[in-house]
Structures are given as C-alpha cells and as structure tokens.
GROMACS .gro file of N, CA and C in nm:
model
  411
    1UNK      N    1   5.533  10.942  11.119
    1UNK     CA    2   5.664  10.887  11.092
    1UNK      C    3   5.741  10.973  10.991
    2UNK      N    4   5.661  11.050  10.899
    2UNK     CA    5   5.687  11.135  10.792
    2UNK      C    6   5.806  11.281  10.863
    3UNK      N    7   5.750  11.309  10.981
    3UNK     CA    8   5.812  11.401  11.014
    3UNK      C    9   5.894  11.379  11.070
    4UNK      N   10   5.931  11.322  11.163
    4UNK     CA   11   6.114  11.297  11.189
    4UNK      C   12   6.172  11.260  11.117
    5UNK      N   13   6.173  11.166  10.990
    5UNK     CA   14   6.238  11.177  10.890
    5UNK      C   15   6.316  11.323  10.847
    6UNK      N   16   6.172  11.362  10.823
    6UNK     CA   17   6.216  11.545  10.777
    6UNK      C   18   6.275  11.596  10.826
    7UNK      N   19   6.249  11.603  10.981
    7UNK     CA   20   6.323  11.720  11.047
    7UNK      C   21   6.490  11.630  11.039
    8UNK      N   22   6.527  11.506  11.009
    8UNK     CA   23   6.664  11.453  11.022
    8UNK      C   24   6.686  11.503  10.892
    9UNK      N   25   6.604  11.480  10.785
    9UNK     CA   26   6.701  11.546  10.640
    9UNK      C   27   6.740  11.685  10.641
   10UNK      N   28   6.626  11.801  10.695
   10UNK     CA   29   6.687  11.916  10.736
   10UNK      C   30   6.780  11.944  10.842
   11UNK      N   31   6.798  11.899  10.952
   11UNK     CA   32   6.923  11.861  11.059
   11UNK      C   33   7.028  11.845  10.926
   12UNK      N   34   7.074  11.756  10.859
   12UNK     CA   35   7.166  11.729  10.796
   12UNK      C   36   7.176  11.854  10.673
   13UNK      N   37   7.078  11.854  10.598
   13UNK     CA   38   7.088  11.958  10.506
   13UNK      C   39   7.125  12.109  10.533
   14UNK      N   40   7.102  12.148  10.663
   14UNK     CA   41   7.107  12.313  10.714
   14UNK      C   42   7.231  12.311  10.646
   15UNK      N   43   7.340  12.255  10.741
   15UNK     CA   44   7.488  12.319  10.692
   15UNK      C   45   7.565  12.325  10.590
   16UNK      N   46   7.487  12.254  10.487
   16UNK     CA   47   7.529  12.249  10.368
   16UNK      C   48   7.478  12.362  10.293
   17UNK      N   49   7.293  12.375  10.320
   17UNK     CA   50   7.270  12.461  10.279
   17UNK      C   51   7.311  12.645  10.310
   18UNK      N   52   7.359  12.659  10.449
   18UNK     CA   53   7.408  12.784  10.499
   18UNK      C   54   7.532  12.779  10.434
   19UNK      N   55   7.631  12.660  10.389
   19UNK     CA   56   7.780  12.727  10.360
   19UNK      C   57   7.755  12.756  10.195
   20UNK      N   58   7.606  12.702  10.140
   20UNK     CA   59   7.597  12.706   9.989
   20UNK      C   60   7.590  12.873   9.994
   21UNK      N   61   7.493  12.904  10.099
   21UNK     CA   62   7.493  13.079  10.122
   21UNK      C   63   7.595  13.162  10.095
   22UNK      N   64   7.670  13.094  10.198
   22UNK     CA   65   7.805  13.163  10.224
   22UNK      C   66   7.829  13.210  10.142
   23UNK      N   67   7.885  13.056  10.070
   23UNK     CA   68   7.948  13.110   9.947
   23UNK      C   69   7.907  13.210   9.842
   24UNK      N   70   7.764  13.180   9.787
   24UNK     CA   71   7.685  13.285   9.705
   24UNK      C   72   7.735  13.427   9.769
   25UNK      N   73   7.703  13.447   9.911
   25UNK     CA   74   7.734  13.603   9.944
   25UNK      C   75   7.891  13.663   9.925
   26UNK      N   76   7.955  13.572   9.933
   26UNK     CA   77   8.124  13.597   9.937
   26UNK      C   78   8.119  13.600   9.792
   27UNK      N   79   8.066  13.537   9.706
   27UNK     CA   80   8.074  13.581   9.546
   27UNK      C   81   8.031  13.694   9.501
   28UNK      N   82   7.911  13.757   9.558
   28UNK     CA   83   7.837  13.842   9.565
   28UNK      C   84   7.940  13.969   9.566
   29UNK      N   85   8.031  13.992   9.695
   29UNK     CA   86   8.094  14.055   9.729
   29UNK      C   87   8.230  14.085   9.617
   30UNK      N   88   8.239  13.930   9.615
   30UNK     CA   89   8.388  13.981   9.506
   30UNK      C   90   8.301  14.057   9.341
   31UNK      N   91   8.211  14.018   9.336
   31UNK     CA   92   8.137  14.054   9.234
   31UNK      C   93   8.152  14.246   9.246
   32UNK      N   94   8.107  14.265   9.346
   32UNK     CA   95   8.100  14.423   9.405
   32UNK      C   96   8.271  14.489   9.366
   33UNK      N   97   8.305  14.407   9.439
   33UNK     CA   98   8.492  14.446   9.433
   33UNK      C   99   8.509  14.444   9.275
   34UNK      N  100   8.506  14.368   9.188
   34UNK     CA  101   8.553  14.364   9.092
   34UNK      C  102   8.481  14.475   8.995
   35UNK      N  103   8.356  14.499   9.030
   35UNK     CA  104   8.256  14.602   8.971
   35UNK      C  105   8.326  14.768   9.013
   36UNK      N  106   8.368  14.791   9.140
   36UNK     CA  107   8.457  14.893   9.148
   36UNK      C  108   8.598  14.859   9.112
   37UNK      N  109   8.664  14.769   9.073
   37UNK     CA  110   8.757  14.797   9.015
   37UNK      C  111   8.818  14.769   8.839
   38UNK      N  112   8.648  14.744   8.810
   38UNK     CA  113   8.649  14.805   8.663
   38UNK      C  114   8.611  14.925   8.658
   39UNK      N  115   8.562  15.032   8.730
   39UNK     CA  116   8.499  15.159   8.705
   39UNK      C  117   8.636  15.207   8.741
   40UNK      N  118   8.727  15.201   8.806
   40UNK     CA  119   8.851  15.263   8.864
   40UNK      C  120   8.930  15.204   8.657
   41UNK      N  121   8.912  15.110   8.660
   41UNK     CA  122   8.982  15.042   8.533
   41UNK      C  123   8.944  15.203   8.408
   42UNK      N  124   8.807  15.149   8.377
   42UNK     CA  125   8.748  15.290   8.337
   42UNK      C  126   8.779  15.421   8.303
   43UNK      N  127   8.790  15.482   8.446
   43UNK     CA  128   8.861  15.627   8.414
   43UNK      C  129   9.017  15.580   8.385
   44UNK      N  130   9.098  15.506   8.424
   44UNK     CA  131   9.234  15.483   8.375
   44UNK      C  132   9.276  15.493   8.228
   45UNK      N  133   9.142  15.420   8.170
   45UNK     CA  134   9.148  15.431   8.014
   45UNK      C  135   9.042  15.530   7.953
   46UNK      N  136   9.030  15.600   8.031
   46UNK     CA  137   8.948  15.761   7.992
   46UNK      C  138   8.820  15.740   7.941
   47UNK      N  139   8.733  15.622   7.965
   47UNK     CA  140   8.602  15.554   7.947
   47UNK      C  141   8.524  15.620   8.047
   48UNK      N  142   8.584  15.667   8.174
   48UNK     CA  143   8.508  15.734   8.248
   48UNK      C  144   8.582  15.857   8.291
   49UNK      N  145   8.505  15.969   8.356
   49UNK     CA  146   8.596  16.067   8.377
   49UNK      C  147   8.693  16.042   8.541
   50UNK      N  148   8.726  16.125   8.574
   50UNK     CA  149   8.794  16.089   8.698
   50UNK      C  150   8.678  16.193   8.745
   51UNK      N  151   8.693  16.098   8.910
   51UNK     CA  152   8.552  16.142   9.019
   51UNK      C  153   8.577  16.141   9.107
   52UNK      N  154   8.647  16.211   9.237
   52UNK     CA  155   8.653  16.169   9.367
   52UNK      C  156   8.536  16.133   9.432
   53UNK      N  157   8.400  16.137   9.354
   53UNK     CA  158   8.322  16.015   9.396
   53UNK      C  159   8.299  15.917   9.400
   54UNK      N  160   8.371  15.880   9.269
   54UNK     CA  161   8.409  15.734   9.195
   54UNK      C  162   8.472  15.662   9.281
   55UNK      N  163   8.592  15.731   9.324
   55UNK     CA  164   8.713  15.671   9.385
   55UNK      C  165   8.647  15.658   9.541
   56UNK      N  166   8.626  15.729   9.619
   56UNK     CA  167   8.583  15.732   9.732
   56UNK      C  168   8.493  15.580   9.749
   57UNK      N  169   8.379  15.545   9.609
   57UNK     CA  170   8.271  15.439   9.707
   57UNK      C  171   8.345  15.343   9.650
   58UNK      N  172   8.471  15.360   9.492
   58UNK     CA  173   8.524  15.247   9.491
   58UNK      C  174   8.614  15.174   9.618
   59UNK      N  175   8.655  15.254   9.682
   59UNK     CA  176   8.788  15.267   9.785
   59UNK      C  177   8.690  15.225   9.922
   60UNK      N  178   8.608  15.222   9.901
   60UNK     CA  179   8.479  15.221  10.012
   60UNK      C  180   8.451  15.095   9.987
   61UNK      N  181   8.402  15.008   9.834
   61UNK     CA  182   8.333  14.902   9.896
   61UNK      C  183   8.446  14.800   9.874
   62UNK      N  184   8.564  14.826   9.824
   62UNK     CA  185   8.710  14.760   9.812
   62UNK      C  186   8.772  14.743   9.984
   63UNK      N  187   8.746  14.844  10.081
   63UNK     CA  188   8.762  14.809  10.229
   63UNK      C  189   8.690  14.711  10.277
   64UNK      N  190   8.577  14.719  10.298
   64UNK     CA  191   8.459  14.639  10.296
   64UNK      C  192   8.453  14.528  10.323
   65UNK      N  193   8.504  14.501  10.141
   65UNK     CA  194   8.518  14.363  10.099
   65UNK      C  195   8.638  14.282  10.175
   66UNK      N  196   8.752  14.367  10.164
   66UNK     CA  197   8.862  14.311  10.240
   66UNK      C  198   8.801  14.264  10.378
   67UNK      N  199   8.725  14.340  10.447
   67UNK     CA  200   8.681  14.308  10.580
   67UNK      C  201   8.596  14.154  10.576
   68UNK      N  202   8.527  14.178  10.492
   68UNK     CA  203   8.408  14.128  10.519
   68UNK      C  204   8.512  13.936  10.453
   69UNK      N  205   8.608  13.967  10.366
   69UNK     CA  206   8.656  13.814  10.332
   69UNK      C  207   8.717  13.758  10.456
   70UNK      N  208   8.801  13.820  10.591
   70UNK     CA  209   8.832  13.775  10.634
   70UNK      C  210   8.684  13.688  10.787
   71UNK      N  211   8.596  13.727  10.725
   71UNK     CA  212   8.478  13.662  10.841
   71UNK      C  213   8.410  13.575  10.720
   72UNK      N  214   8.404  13.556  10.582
   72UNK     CA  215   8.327  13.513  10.496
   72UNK      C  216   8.392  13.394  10.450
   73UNK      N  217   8.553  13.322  10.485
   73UNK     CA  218   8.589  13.238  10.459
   73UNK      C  219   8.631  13.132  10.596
   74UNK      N  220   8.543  13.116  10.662
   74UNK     CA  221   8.540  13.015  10.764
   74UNK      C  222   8.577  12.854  10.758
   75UNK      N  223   8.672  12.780  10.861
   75UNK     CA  224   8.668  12.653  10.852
   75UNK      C  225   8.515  12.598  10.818
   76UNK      N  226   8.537  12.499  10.724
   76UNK     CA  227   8.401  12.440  10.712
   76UNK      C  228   8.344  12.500  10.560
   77UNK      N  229   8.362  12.598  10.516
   77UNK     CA  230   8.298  12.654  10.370
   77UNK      C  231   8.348  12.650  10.267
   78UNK      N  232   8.417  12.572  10.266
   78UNK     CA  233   8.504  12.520  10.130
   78UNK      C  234   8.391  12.512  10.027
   79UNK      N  235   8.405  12.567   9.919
   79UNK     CA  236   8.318  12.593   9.813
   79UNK      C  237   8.334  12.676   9.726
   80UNK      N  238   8.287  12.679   9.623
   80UNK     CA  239   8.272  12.829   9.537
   80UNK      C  240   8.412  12.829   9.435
   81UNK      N  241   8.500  12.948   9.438
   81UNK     CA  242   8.633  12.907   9.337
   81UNK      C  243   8.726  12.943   9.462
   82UNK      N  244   8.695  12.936   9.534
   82UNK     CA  245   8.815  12.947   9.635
   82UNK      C  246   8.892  12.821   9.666
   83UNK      N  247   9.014  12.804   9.646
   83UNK     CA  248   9.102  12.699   9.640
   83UNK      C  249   9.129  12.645   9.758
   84UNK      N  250   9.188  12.510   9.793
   84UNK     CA  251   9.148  12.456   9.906
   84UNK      C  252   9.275  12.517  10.007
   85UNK      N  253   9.376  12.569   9.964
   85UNK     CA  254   9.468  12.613   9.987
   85UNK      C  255   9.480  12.758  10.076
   86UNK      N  256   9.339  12.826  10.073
   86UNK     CA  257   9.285  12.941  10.165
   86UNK      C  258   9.301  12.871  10.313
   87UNK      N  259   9.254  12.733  10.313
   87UNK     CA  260   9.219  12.699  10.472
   87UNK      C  261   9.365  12.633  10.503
   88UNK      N  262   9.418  12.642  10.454
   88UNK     CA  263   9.563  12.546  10.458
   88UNK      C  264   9.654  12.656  10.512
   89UNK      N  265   9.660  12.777  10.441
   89UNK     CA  266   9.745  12.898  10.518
   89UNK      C  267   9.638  12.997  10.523
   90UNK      N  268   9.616  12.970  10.610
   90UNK     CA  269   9.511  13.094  10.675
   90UNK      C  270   9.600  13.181  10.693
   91UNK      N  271   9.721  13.191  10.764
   91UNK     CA  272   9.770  13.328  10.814
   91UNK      C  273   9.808  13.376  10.686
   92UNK      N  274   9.815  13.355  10.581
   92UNK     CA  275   9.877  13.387  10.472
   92UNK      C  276   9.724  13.482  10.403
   93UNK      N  277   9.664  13.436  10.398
   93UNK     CA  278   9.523  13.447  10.328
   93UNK      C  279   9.491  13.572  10.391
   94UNK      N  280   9.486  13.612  10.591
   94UNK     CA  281   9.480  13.683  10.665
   94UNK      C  282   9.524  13.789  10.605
   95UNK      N  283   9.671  13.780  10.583
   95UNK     CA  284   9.750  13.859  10.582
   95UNK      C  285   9.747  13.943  10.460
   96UNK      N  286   9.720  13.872  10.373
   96UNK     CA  287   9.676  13.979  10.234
   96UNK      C  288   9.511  14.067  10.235
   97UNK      N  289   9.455  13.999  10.335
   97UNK     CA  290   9.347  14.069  10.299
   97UNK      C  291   9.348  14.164  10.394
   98UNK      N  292   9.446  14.147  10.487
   98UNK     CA  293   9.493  14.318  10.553
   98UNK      C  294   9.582  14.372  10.455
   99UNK      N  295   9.642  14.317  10.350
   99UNK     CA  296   9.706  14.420  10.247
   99UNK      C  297   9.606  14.465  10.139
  100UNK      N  298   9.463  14.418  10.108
  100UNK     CA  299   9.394  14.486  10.068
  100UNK      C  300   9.324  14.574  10.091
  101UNK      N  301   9.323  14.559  10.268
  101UNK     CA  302   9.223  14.656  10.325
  101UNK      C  303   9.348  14.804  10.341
  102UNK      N  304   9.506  14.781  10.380
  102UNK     CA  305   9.544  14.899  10.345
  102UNK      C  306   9.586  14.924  10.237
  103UNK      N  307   9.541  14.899  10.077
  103UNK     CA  308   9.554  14.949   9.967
  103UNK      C  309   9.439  15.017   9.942
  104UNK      N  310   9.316  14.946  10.010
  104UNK     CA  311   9.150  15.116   9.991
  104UNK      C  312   9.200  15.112  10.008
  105UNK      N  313   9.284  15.206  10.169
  105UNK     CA  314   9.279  15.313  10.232
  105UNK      C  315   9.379  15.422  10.165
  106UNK      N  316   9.475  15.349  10.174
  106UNK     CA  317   9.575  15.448  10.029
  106UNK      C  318   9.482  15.495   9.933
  107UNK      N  319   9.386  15.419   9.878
  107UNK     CA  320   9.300  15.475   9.776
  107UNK      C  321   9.195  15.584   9.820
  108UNK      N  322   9.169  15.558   9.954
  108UNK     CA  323   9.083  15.683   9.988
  108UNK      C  324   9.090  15.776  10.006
  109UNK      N  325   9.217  15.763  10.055
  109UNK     CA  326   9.312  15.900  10.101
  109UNK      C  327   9.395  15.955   9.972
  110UNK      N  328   9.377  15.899   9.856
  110UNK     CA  329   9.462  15.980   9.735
  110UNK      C  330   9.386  16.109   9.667
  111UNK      N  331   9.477  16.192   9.663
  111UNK     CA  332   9.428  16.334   9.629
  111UNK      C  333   9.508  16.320   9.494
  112UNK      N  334   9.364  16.334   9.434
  112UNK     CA  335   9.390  16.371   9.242
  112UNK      C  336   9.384  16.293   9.150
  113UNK      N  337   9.349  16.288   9.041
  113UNK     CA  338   9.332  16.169   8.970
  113UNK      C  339   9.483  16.082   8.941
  114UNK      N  340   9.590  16.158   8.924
  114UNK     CA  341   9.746  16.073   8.944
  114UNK      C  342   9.734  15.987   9.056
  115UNK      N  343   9.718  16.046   9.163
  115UNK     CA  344   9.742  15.925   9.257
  115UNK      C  345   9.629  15.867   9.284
  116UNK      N  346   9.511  15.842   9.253
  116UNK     CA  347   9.413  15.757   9.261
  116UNK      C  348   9.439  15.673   9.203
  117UNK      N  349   9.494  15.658   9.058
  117UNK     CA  350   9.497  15.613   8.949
  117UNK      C  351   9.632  15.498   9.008
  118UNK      N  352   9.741  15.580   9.079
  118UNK     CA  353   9.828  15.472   9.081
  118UNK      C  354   9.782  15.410   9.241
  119UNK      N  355   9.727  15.463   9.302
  119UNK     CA  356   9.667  15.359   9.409
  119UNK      C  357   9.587  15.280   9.365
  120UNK      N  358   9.479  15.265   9.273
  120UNK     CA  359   9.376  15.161   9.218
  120UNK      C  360   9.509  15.058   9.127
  121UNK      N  361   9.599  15.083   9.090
  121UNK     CA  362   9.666  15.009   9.039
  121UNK      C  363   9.773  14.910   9.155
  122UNK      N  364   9.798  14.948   9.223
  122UNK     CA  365   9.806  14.885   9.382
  122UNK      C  366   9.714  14.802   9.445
  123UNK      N  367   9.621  14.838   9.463
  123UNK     CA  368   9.473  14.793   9.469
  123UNK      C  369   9.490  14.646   9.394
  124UNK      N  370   9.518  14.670   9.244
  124UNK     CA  371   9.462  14.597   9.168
  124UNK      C  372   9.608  14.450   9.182
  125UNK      N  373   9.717  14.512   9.201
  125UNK     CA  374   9.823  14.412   9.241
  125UNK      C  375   9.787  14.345   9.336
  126UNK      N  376   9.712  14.375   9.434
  126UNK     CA  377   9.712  14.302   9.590
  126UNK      C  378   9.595  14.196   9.566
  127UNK      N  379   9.491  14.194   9.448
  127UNK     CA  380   9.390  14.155   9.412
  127UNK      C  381   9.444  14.040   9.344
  128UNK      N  382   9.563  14.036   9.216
  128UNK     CA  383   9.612  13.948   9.167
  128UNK      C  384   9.671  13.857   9.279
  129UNK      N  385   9.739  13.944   9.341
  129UNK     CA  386   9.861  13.835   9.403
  129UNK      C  387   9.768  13.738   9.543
  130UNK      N  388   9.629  13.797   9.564
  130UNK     CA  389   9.563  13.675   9.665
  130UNK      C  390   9.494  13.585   9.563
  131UNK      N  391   9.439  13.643   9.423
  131UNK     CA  392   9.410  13.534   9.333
  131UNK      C  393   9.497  13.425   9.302
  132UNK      N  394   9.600  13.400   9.302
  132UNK     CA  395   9.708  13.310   9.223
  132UNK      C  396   9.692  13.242   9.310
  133UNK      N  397   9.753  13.236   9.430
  133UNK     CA  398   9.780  13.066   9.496
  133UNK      C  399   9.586  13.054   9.556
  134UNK      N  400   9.479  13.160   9.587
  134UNK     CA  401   9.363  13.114   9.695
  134UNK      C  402   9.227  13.142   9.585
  135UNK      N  403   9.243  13.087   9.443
  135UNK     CA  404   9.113  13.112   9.337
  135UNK      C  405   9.175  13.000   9.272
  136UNK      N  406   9.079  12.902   9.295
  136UNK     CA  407   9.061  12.803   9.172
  136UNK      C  408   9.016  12.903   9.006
  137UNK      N  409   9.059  12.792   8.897
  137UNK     CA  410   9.035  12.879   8.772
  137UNK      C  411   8.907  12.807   8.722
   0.00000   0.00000   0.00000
C-alpha cells in the first residue's frame, strides 16, 4: 500500500521539482552573464587589462545566455526573481533577449579595446533595461 502512495507523491512532486531545476539553472546562467560582465566591468576600470580574449568568451557566454533565457523561461516556471510579468508579455521579454543576443554580437565583432569597451557598455544597458520591469528585487 506504501508504494502507490509514493509513486502519487512523486507523480505530483516531479514538476515542481524540475521547474525548482529550472530555475537553479537559469540562475546559474545569469550568474555566468553577470561574471562576464564584471570582468568586461574590470578592464573598463583598468582592474584588468584589455584582452580580446576576455572580450571574445565574455561576448561568447553573454550570446549564450541570451539564447539559452529565451528556452529557460517557460509557461509553468514561475520562480526564482523573475517577476510574474515575464509570462504576461512574453513578446516583450522575447524581444529584448534578441536585443541582448545582438549586443554580444556587436561585442564580438568589436575591434580594440575603445569599442569593446563601448559595446560591453551596450551590453550592459540591454541587461538593465530587461531587469526593471522582468526581476523581482
């Protein structure tokens, strides 16, 4: 009798427990993003040197991430600091994280530390402006 019980509390528990995932990995990720865009922060304030290696895996895992938010915030995963307001305008939410994915690319493609510097600062606008209305504080 012990075990159908179980297998009904896990039936019920999976999906809670997969969107608890979710979320952890989508934090994970912004964690990554924000980790390259303090090292971009970094050389700006001459803490680090300028690197077109720097810039390249920053600009690299800043694409990524853009990609990877628009499959990592699914109906149903409401959780984490993401505001409830992501699932409410999705096309809106969409739509910036195709303006982050072409701010890397501006960043990948910038030749020299001037224009890296003002593409990571682009970068870093497109980052604020999906925080404000789709990040709980």
């Amino acid at each position: 009798m012990r075990a159908p019980a179980f297998a009904l509390v896990l039936a019920f528990a999976s999906p809670a427990l997969a969107v608890e995932a979710l979320v952890e990995r989508r934090q994970a990720g912004m964690k990554d993003m924000d980790n390259a865009m303090k090292a971009l922060g970094a050389v700006r304030i001459g803490v680090l040197p300028y690197s077109p290696a720097l810039v390249s895996r920053a600009a690299g895992v800043l694409a990524e991430g853009a990609e990877a938010m628009r499959l990592q915030f699914p109906p149903g995963s409401e959780g984490g600091k993401a505001a409830p307001l992501l699932w409410e305008d999705r096309a809106r939410f969409d739509a910036m994280t195709g303006d982050l994915a072409a701010a890397a690319a501006r960043l990948a493609a910038a030749e020299g530390e001037e224009a890296a510097l003002e593409a990571a600062e682009r970068v870093a606008e497109t980052c604020i402006a999906c925080h404000e209305p789709f990040r709980r504080r």
